[in-house]
CSV table of C-alpha atoms in Angstrom, one decimal:
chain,number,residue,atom,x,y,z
A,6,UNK,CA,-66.3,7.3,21.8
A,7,UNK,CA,-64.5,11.0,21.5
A,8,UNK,CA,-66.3,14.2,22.1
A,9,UNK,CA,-66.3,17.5,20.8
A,10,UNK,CA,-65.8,20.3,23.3
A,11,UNK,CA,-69.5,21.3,22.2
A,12,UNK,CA,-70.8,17.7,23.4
A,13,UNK,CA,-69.1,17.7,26.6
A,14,UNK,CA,-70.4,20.6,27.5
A,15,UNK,CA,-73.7,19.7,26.9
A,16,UNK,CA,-73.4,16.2,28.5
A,17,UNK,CA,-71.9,18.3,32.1
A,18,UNK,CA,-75.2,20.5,31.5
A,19,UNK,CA,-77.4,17.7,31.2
A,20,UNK,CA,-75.8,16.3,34.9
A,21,UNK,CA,-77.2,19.3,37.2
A,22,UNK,CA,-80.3,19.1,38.8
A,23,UNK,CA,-83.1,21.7,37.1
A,24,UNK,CA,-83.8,22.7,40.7
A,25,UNK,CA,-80.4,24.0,41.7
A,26,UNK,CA,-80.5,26.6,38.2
A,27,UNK,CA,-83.6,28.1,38.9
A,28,UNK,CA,-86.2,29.3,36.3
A,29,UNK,CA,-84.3,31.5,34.2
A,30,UNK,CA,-82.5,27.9,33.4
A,31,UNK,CA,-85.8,26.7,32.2
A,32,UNK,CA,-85.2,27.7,28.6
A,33,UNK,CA,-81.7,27.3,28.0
A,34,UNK,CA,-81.9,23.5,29.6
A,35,UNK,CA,-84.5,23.0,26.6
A,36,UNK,CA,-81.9,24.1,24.0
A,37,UNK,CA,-79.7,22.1,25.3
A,38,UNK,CA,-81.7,18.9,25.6
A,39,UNK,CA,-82.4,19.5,22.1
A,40,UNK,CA,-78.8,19.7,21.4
A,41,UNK,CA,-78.1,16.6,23.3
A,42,UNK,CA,-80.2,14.8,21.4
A,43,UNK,CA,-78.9,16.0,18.2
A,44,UNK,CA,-75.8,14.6,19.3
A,45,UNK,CA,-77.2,11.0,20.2
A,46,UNK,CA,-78.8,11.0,16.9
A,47,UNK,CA,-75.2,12.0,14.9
A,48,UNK,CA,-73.3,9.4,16.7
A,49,UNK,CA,-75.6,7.0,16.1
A,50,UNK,CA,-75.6,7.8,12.1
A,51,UNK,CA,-72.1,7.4,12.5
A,52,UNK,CA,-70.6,4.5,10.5
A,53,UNK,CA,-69.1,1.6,13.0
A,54,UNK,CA,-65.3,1.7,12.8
A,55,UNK,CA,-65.1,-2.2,13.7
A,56,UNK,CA,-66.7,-3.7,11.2
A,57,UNK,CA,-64.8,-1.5,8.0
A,58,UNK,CA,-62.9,-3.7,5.7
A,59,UNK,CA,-59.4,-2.4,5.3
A,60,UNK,CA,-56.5,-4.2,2.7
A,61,UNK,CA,-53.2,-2.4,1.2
A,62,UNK,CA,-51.7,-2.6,-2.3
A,63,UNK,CA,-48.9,-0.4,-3.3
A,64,UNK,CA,-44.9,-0.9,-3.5
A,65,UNK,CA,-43.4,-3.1,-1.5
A,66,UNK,CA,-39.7,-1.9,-2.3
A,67,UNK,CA,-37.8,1.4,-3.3
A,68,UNK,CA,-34.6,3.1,-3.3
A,69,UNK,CA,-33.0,5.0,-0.5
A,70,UNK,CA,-34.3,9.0,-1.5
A,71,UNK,CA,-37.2,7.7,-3.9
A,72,UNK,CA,-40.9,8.1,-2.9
A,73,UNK,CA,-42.8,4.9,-2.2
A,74,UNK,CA,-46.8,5.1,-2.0
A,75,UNK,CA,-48.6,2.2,-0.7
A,76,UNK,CA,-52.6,2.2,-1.3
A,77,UNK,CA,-55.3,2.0,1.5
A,78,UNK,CA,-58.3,0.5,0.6
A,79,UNK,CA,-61.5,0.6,3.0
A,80,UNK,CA,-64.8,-0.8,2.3
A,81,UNK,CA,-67.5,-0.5,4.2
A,82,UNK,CA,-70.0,-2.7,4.3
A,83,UNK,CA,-72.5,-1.4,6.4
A,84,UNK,CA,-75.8,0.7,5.9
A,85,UNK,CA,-74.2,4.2,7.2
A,86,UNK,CA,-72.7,6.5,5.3
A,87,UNK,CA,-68.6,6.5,6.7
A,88,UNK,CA,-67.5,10.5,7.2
A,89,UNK,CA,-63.9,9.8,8.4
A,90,UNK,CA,-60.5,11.2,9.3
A,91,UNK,CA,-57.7,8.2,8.8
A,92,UNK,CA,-53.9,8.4,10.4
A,93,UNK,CA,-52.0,5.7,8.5
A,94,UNK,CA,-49.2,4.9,11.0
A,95,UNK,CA,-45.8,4.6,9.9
A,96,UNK,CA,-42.5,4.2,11.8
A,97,UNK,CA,-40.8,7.8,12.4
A,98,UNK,CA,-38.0,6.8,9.7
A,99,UNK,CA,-40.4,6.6,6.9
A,100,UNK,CA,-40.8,10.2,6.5
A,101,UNK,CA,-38.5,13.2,6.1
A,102,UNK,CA,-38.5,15.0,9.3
A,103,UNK,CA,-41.6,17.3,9.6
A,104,UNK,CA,-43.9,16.2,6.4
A,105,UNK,CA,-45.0,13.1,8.9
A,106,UNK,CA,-48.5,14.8,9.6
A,107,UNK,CA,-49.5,15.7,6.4
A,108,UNK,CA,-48.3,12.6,4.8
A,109,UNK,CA,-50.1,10.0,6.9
A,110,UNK,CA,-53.8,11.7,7.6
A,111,UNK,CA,-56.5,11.6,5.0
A,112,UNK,CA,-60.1,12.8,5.2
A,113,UNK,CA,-62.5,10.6,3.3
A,114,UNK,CA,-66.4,9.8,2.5
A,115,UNK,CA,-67.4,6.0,1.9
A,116,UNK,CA,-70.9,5.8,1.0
A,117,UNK,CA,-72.8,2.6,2.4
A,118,UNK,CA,-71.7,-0.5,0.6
A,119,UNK,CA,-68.8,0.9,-1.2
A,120,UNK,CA,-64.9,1.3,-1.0
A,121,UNK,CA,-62.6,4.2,-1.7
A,122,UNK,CA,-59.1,4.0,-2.1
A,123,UNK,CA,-56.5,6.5,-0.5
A,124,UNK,CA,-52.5,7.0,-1.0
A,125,UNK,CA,-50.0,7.1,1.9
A,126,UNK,CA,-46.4,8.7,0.5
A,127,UNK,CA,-43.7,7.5,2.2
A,128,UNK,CA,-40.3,9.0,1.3
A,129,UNK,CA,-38.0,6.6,3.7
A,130,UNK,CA,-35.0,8.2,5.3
A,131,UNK,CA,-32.8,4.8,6.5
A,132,UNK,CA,-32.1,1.5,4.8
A,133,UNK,CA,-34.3,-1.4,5.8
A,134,UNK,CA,-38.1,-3.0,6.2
A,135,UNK,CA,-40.5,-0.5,7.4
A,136,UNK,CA,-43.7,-2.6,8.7
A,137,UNK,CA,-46.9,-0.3,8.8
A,138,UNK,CA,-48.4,0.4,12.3
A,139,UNK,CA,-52.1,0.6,12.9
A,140,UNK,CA,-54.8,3.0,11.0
A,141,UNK,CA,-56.7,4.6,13.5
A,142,UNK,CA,-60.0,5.7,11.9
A,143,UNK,CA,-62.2,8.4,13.4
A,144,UNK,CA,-66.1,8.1,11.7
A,145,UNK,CA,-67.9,11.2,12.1
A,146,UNK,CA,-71.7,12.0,11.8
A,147,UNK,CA,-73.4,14.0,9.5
A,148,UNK,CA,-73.3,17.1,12.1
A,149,UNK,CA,-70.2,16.2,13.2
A,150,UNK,CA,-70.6,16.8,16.9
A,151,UNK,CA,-69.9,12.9,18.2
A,152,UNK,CA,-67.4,10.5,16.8
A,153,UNK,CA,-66.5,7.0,16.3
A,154,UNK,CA,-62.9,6.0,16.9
A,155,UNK,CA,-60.7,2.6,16.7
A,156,UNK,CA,-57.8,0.9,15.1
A,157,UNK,CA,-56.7,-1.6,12.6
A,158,UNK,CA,-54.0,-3.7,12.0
A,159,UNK,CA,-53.5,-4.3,8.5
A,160,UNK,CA,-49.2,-5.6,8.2
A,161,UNK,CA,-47.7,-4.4,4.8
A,162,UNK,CA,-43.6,-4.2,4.3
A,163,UNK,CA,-41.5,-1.8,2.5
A,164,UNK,CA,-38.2,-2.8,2.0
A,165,UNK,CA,-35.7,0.1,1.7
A,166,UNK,CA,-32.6,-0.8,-0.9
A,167,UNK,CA,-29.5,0.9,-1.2
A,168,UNK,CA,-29.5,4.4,-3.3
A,169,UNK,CA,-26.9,2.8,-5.5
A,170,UNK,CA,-26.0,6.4,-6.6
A,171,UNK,CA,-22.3,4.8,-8.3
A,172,UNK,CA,-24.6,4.1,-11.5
A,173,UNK,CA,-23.8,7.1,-12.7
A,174,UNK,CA,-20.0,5.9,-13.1
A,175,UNK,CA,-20.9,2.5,-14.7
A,176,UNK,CA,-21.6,3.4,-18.2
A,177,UNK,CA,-17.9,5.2,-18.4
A,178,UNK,CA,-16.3,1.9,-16.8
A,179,UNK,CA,-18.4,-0.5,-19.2
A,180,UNK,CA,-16.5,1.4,-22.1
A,181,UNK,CA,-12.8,0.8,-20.9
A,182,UNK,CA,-14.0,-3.1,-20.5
A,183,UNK,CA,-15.2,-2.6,-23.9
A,184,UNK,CA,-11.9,-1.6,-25.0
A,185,UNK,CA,-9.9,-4.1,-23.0
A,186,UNK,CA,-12.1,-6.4,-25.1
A,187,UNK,CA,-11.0,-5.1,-28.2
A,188,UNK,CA,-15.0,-4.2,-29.2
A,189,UNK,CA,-14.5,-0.6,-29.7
A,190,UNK,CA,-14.9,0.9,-33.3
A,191,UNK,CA,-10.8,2.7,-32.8
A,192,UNK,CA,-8.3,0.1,-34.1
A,193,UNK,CA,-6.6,-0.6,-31.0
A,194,UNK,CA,-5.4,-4.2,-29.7
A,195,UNK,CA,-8.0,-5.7,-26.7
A,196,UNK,CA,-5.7,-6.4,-23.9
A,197,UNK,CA,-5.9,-9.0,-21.7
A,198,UNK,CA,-4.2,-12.4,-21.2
A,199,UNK,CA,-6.5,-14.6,-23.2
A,200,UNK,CA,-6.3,-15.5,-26.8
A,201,UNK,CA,-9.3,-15.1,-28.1
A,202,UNK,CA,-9.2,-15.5,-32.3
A,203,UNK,CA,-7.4,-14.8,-35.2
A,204,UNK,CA,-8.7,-11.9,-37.5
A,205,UNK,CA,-7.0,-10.3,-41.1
A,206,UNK,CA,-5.1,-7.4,-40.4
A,207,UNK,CA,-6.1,-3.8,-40.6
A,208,UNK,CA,-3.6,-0.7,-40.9
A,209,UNK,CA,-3.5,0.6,-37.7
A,210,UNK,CA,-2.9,-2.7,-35.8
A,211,UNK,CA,0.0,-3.1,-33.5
A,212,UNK,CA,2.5,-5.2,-34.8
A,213,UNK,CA,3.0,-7.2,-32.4
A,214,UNK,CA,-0.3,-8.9,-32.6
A,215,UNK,CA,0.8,-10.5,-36.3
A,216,UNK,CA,0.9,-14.2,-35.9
A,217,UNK,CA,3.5,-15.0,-37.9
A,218,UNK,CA,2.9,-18.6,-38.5
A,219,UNK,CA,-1.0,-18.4,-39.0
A,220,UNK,CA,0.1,-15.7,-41.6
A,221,UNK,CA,2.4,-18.2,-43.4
A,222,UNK,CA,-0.7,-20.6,-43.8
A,223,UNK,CA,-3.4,-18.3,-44.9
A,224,UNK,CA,-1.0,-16.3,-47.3
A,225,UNK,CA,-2.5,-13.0,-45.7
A,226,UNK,CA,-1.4,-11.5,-42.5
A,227,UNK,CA,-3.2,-12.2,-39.4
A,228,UNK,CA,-3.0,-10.6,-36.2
A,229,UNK,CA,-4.2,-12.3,-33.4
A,230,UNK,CA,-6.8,-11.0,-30.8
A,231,UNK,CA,-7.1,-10.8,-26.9
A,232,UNK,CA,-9.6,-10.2,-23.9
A,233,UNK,CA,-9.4,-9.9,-20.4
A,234,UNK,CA,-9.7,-12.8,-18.0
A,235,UNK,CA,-13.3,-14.6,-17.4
A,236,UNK,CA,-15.4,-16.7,-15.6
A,237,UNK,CA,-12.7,-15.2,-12.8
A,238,UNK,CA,-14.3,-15.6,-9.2
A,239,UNK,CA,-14.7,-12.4,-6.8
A,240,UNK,CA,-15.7,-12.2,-3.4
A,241,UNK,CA,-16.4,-8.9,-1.8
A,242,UNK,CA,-16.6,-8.5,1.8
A,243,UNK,CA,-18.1,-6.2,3.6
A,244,UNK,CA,-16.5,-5.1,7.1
A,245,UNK,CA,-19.7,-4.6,9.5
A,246,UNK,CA,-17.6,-3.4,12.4
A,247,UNK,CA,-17.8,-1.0,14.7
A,248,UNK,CA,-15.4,1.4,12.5
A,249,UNK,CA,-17.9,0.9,9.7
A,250,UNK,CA,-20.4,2.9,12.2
A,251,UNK,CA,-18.4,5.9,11.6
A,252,UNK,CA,-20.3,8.7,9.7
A,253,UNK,CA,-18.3,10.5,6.9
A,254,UNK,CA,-20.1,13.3,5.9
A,255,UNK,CA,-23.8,12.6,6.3
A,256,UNK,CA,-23.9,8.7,6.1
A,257,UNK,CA,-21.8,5.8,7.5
A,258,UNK,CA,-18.9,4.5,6.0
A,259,UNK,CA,-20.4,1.1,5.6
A,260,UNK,CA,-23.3,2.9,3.5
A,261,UNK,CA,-20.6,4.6,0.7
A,262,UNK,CA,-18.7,0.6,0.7
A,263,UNK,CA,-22.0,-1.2,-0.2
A,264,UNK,CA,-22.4,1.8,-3.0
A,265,UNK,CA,-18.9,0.9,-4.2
A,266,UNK,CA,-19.7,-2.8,-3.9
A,267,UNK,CA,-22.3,-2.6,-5.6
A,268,UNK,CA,-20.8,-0.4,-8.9
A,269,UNK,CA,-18.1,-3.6,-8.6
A,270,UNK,CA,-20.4,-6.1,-8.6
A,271,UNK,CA,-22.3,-5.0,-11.6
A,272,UNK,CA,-18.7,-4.2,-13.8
A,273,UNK,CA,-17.5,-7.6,-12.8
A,274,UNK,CA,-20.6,-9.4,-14.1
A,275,UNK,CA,-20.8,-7.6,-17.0
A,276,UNK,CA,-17.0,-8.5,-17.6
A,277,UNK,CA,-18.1,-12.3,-17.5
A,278,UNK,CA,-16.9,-12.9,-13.6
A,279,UNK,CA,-18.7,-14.8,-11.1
A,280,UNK,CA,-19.5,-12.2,-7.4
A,281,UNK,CA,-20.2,-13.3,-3.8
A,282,UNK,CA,-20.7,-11.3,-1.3
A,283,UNK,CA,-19.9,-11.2,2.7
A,284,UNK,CA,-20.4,-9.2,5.3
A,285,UNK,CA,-19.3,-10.2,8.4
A,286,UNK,CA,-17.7,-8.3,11.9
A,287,UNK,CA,-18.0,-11.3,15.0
A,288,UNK,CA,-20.3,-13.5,12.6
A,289,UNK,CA,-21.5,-13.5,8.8
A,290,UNK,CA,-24.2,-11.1,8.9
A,291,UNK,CA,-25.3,-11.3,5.0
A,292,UNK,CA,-23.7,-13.4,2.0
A,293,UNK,CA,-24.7,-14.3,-1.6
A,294,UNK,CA,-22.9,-17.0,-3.7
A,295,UNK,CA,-23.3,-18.8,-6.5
A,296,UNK,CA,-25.9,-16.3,-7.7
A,297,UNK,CA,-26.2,-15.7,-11.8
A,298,UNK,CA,-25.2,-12.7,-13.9
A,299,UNK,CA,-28.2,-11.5,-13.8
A,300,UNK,CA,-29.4,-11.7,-10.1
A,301,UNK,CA,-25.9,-11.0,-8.8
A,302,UNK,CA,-27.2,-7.5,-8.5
A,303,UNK,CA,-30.7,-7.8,-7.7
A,304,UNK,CA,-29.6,-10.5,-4.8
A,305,UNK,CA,-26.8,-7.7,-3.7
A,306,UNK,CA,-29.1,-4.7,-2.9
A,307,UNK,CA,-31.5,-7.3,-1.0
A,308,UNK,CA,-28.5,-8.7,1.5
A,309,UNK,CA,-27.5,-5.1,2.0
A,310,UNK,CA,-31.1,-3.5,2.9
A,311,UNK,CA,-31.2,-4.3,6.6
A,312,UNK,CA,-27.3,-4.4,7.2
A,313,UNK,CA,-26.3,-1.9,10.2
A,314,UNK,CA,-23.0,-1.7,11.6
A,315,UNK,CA,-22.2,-3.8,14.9
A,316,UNK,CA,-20.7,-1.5,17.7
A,317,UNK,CA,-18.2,-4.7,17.9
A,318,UNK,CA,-15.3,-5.0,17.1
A,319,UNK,CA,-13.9,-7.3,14.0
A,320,UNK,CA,-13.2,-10.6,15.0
A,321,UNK,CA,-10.1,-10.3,11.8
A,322,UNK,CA,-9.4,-14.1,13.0
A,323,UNK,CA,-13.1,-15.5,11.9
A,324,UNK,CA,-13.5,-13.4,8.9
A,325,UNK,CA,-10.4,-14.7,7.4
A,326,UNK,CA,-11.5,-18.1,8.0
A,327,UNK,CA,-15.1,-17.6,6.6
A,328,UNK,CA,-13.3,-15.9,3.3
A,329,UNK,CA,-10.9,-18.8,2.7
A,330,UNK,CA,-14.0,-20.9,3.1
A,331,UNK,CA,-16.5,-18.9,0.6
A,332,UNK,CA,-13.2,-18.7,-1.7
A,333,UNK,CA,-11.6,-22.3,-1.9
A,334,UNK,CA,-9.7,-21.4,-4.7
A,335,UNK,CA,-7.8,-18.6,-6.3
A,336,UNK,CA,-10.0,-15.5,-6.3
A,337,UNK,CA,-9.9,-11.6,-6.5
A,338,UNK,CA,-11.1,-11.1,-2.4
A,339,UNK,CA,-12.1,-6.9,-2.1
A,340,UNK,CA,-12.4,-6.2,1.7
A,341,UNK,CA,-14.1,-3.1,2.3
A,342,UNK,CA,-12.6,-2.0,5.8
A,343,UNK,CA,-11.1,1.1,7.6
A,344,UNK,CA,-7.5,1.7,7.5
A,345,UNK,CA,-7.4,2.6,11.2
A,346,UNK,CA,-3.7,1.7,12.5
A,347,UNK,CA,-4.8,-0.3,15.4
A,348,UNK,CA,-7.7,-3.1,13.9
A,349,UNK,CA,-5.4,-3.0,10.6
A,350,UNK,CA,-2.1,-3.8,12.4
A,351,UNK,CA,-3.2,-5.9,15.3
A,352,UNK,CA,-6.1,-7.5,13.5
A,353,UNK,CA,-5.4,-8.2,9.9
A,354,UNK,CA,-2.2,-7.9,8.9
A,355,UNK,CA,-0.9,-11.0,11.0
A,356,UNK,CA,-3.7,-12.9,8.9
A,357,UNK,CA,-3.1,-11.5,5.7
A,358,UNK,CA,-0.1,-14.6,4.4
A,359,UNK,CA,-2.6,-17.0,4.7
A,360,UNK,CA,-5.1,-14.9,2.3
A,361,UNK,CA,-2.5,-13.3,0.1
A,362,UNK,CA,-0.8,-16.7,-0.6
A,363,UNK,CA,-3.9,-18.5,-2.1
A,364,UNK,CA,-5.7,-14.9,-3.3
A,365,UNK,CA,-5.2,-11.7,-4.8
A,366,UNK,CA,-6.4,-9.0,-2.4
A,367,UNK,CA,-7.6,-5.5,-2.4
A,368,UNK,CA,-8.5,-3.5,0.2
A,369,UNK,CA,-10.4,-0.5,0.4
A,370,UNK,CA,-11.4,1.7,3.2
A,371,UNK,CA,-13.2,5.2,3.1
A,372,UNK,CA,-11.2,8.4,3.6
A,373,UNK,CA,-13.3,11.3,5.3
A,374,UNK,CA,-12.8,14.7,3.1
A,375,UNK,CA,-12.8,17.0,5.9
A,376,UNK,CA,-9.5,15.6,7.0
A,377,UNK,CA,-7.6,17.3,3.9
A,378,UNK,CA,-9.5,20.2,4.6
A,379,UNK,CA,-8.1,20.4,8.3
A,380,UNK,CA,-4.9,19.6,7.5
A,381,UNK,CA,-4.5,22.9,4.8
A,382,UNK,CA,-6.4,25.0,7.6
A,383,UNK,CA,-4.5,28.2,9.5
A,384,UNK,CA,-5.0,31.5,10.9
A,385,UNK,CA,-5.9,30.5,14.5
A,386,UNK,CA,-4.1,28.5,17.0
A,387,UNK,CA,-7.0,26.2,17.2
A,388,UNK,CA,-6.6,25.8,13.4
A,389,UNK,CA,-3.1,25.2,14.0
A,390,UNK,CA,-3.5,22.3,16.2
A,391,UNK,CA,-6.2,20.4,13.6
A,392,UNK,CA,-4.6,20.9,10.9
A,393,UNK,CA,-1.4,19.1,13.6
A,394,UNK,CA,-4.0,15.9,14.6
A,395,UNK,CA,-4.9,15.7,10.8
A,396,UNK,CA,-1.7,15.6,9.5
A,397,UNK,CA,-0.7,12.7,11.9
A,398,UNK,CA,-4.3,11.0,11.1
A,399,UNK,CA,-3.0,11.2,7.5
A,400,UNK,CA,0.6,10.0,8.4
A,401,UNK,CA,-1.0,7.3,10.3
A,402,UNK,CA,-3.4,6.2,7.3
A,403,UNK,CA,-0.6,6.2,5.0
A,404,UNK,CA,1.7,3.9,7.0
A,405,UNK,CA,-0.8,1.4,7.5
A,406,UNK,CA,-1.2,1.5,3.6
A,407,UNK,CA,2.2,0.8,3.1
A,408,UNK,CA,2.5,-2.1,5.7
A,409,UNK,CA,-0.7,-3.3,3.6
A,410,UNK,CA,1.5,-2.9,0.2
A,411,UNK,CA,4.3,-5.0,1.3
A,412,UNK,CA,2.2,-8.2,1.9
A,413,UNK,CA,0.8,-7.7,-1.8
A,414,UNK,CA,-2.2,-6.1,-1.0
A,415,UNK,CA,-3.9,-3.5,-3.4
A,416,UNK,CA,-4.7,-0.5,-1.2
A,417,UNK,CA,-7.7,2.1,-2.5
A,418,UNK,CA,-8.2,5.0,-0.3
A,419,UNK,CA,-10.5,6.9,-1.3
A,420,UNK,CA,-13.2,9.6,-0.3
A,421,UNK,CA,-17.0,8.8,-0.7
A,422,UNK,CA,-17.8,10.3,-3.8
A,423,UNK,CA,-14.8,8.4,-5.9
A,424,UNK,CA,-14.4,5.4,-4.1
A,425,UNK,CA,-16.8,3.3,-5.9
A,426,UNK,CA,-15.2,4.3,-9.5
A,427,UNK,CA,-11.8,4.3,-8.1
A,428,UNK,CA,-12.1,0.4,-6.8
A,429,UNK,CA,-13.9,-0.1,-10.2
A,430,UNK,CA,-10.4,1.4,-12.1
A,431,UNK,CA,-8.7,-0.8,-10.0
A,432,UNK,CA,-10.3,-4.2,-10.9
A,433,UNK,CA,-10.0,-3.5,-14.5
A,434,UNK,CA,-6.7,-2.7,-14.2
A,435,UNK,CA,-6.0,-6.1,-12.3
A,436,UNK,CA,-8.1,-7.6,-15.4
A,437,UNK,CA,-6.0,-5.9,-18.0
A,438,UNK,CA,-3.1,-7.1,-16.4
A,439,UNK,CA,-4.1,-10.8,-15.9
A,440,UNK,CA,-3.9,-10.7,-12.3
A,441,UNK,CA,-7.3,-12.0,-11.3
């Protein structure tokens, strides 16, 4: 039971002995016994917390930076009218710092025998499943002055997804597939490595499509037609590392390489090609195979939801085994991963023949901005010296690059607001060259 400040009061009045205040007490002990039984009759008007009949409804997933709202429902099925305050409990995480209190508290009125239905907001800040904690209700009386207080459990889950906020670049990436088809409405010849038919020739084609002997036959000329690659297989892995823990601006690198994995994964099914995905550091931490066109995606942003970087270092040893076991044969392998000199040149490039002999390989790692922008800074000797360690961290980055280049392996380096279209330009320009 909670008590006001009023009721206290009253209840440490009630305690003293009439003798000890005298007769000028007389009076103002009879207000207050009056007052004390006020109280005892508004808690016990109060609606019983226990025996309210709380359920949830609502959304059970949403995007990083969306709103969710997920429904409270109590019923109460007893004979008092319910007067309550209600704190929906959420962890700190579901909120954006400082709207907590005003989000999760409600004041509502359930008359006896009825339900009413209230809305929590939750605006998530951090991937993952946030579980609801208890509802603590507090059931007031018609006065007011005593209350009723306890808890329920009731579990509900909302799953946080990736933002995904590379979308933006897919429609512009779609239409260079398009024209590597050959769909678009200019006359230009669909490149690619795969015939694909035979079609009457319109002024404006390139010449060296005419099929000369198809032409012979059909006593009109004929040009033939091409697209890219598909039904090509692609495995994108996911390096969950302690260097993927690295914040670049205001998330971690691993959060801008699922963004670009995920612009990849839905370019390369729309292209026709089969994606799996891995993540792994010391162990496989998430992976989706053999999923179809259309729940590639859907599978994608559900593996990544509750990934967090591993303050471990990449076992480079186990990860190329698991690839060369996901990818049995000749596939397009995209292995998200920081270009740091040391875990690149004592860690993976040792490995990379025995990838780079069956596979074609890209790999691409997240460059922070702020490094460029130390490296053209002066005026100060403290300037000086950054823009000195950048310049090296640059040199460095570069190098590693280049021992990357000479073993076959397609570098992207890019920053994270264009590395998810620049990985996406350079799969198509693998496809358009027939290099999957």
């Amino acid at each position: 039971m909670a008590l006001t400040g009023r009721a206290a009061l009253l209840a440490a009045l009630g305690s003293v002995p009439v003798g000890l205040l005298g007769p000028s007490w007389t009076g103002l002990l009879a207000v207050n016994g009056t007052l004390a039984l006020a109280c005892a009759v508004d808690y016990a008007l109060a609606a019983p917390v226990r025996t309210l009949e709380p359920t949830r409804s609502g959304d059970t997933s949403v995007r990083l930076g969306e709103p969710a709202d997920v429904h409270l429902t109590l019923t109460n099925p007893g004979t008092r009218t319910l007067r309550a305050d209600v704190r929906d409990a959420w962890p700190p995480s579901s909120w954006i710092p400082g709207t907590e209190a005003a989000a999760s508290r409600h004041s509502l009125t359930v008359p006896a025998g009825e339900r009413r239905r209230l809305t929590t907001r939750l605006r998530p800040t951090r991937r993952g499943d946030r579980r609801a904690d208890r509802i603590t209700i507090r059931s007031y009386g018609p006065l007011r002055l005593l209350a009723r207080q306890g808890s329920h459990t009731v579990p509900w889950t909302v799953r946080v997804l990736p933002p995904f906020t590379s979308r933006k670049h897919l429609p512009s990436r779609l239409a260079r597939l398009r024209e590597l088809d050959g769909r678009t409405s200019v006359l230009t010849r669909g490149e690619g490595t795969e015939f694909d038919s035979l079609r009457d020739y319109v002024p404006g084609d390139d010449t060296r499509s005419i099929d000369w002997r198809a032409t012979a036959r059909r006593n009109k000329v004929a040009v033939r037609t091409w697209r890219p690659e598909r039904d090509r297989h692609i495995l994108i892995c996911l390096d969950t590392g302690r260097t993927a823990a690295g914040r670049v601006g205001d998330a971690p690198r691993l959060d801008s390489a699922m963004d670009a994995a995920l612009l990849l994964a839905a370019l390369a099914t729309r292209a026709g090609d089969r994606v799996d995905l891995l993540a792994h550091d010391r162990r496989p931490r998430a992976q989706v195979q053999g999923r179809s066109a259309a729940d590639t995606l859907p599978a994608f942003v559900n593996a990544m939801a509750g990934l967090e970087p591993a303050l471990v270092e990449t076992d480079s040893r186990a990860l190329v085994s698991q690839i060369l076991r996901s990818a049995p044969r000749r596939s397009l392998v995209v292995l998200l991963t920081s270009l740091d000199a040391a875990p690149v040149e004592e860690g993976l490039l040792p490995l990379l023949p025995r990838l780079t002999q069956r596979h074609t390989v890209i790999v691409a790692s997240v460059a922070d901005p702020h490094i460029a922008e130390m490296a053209a800074s002066r005026g100060s000797l403290d300037a000086v010296y950054e823009a000195a360690a950048a310049t090296r961290t640059g040199s460095q980055r570069l190098r590693t690059a280049e021992q990357l280049s000479l073993h076959g392996v397609h570098v992207v380096d890019a920053t994270p607001d264009t590395l998810a279209p620049a990985l996406a330009d350079a799969y198509l320009s693998l496809k358009a060259a027939g290099r999957l």
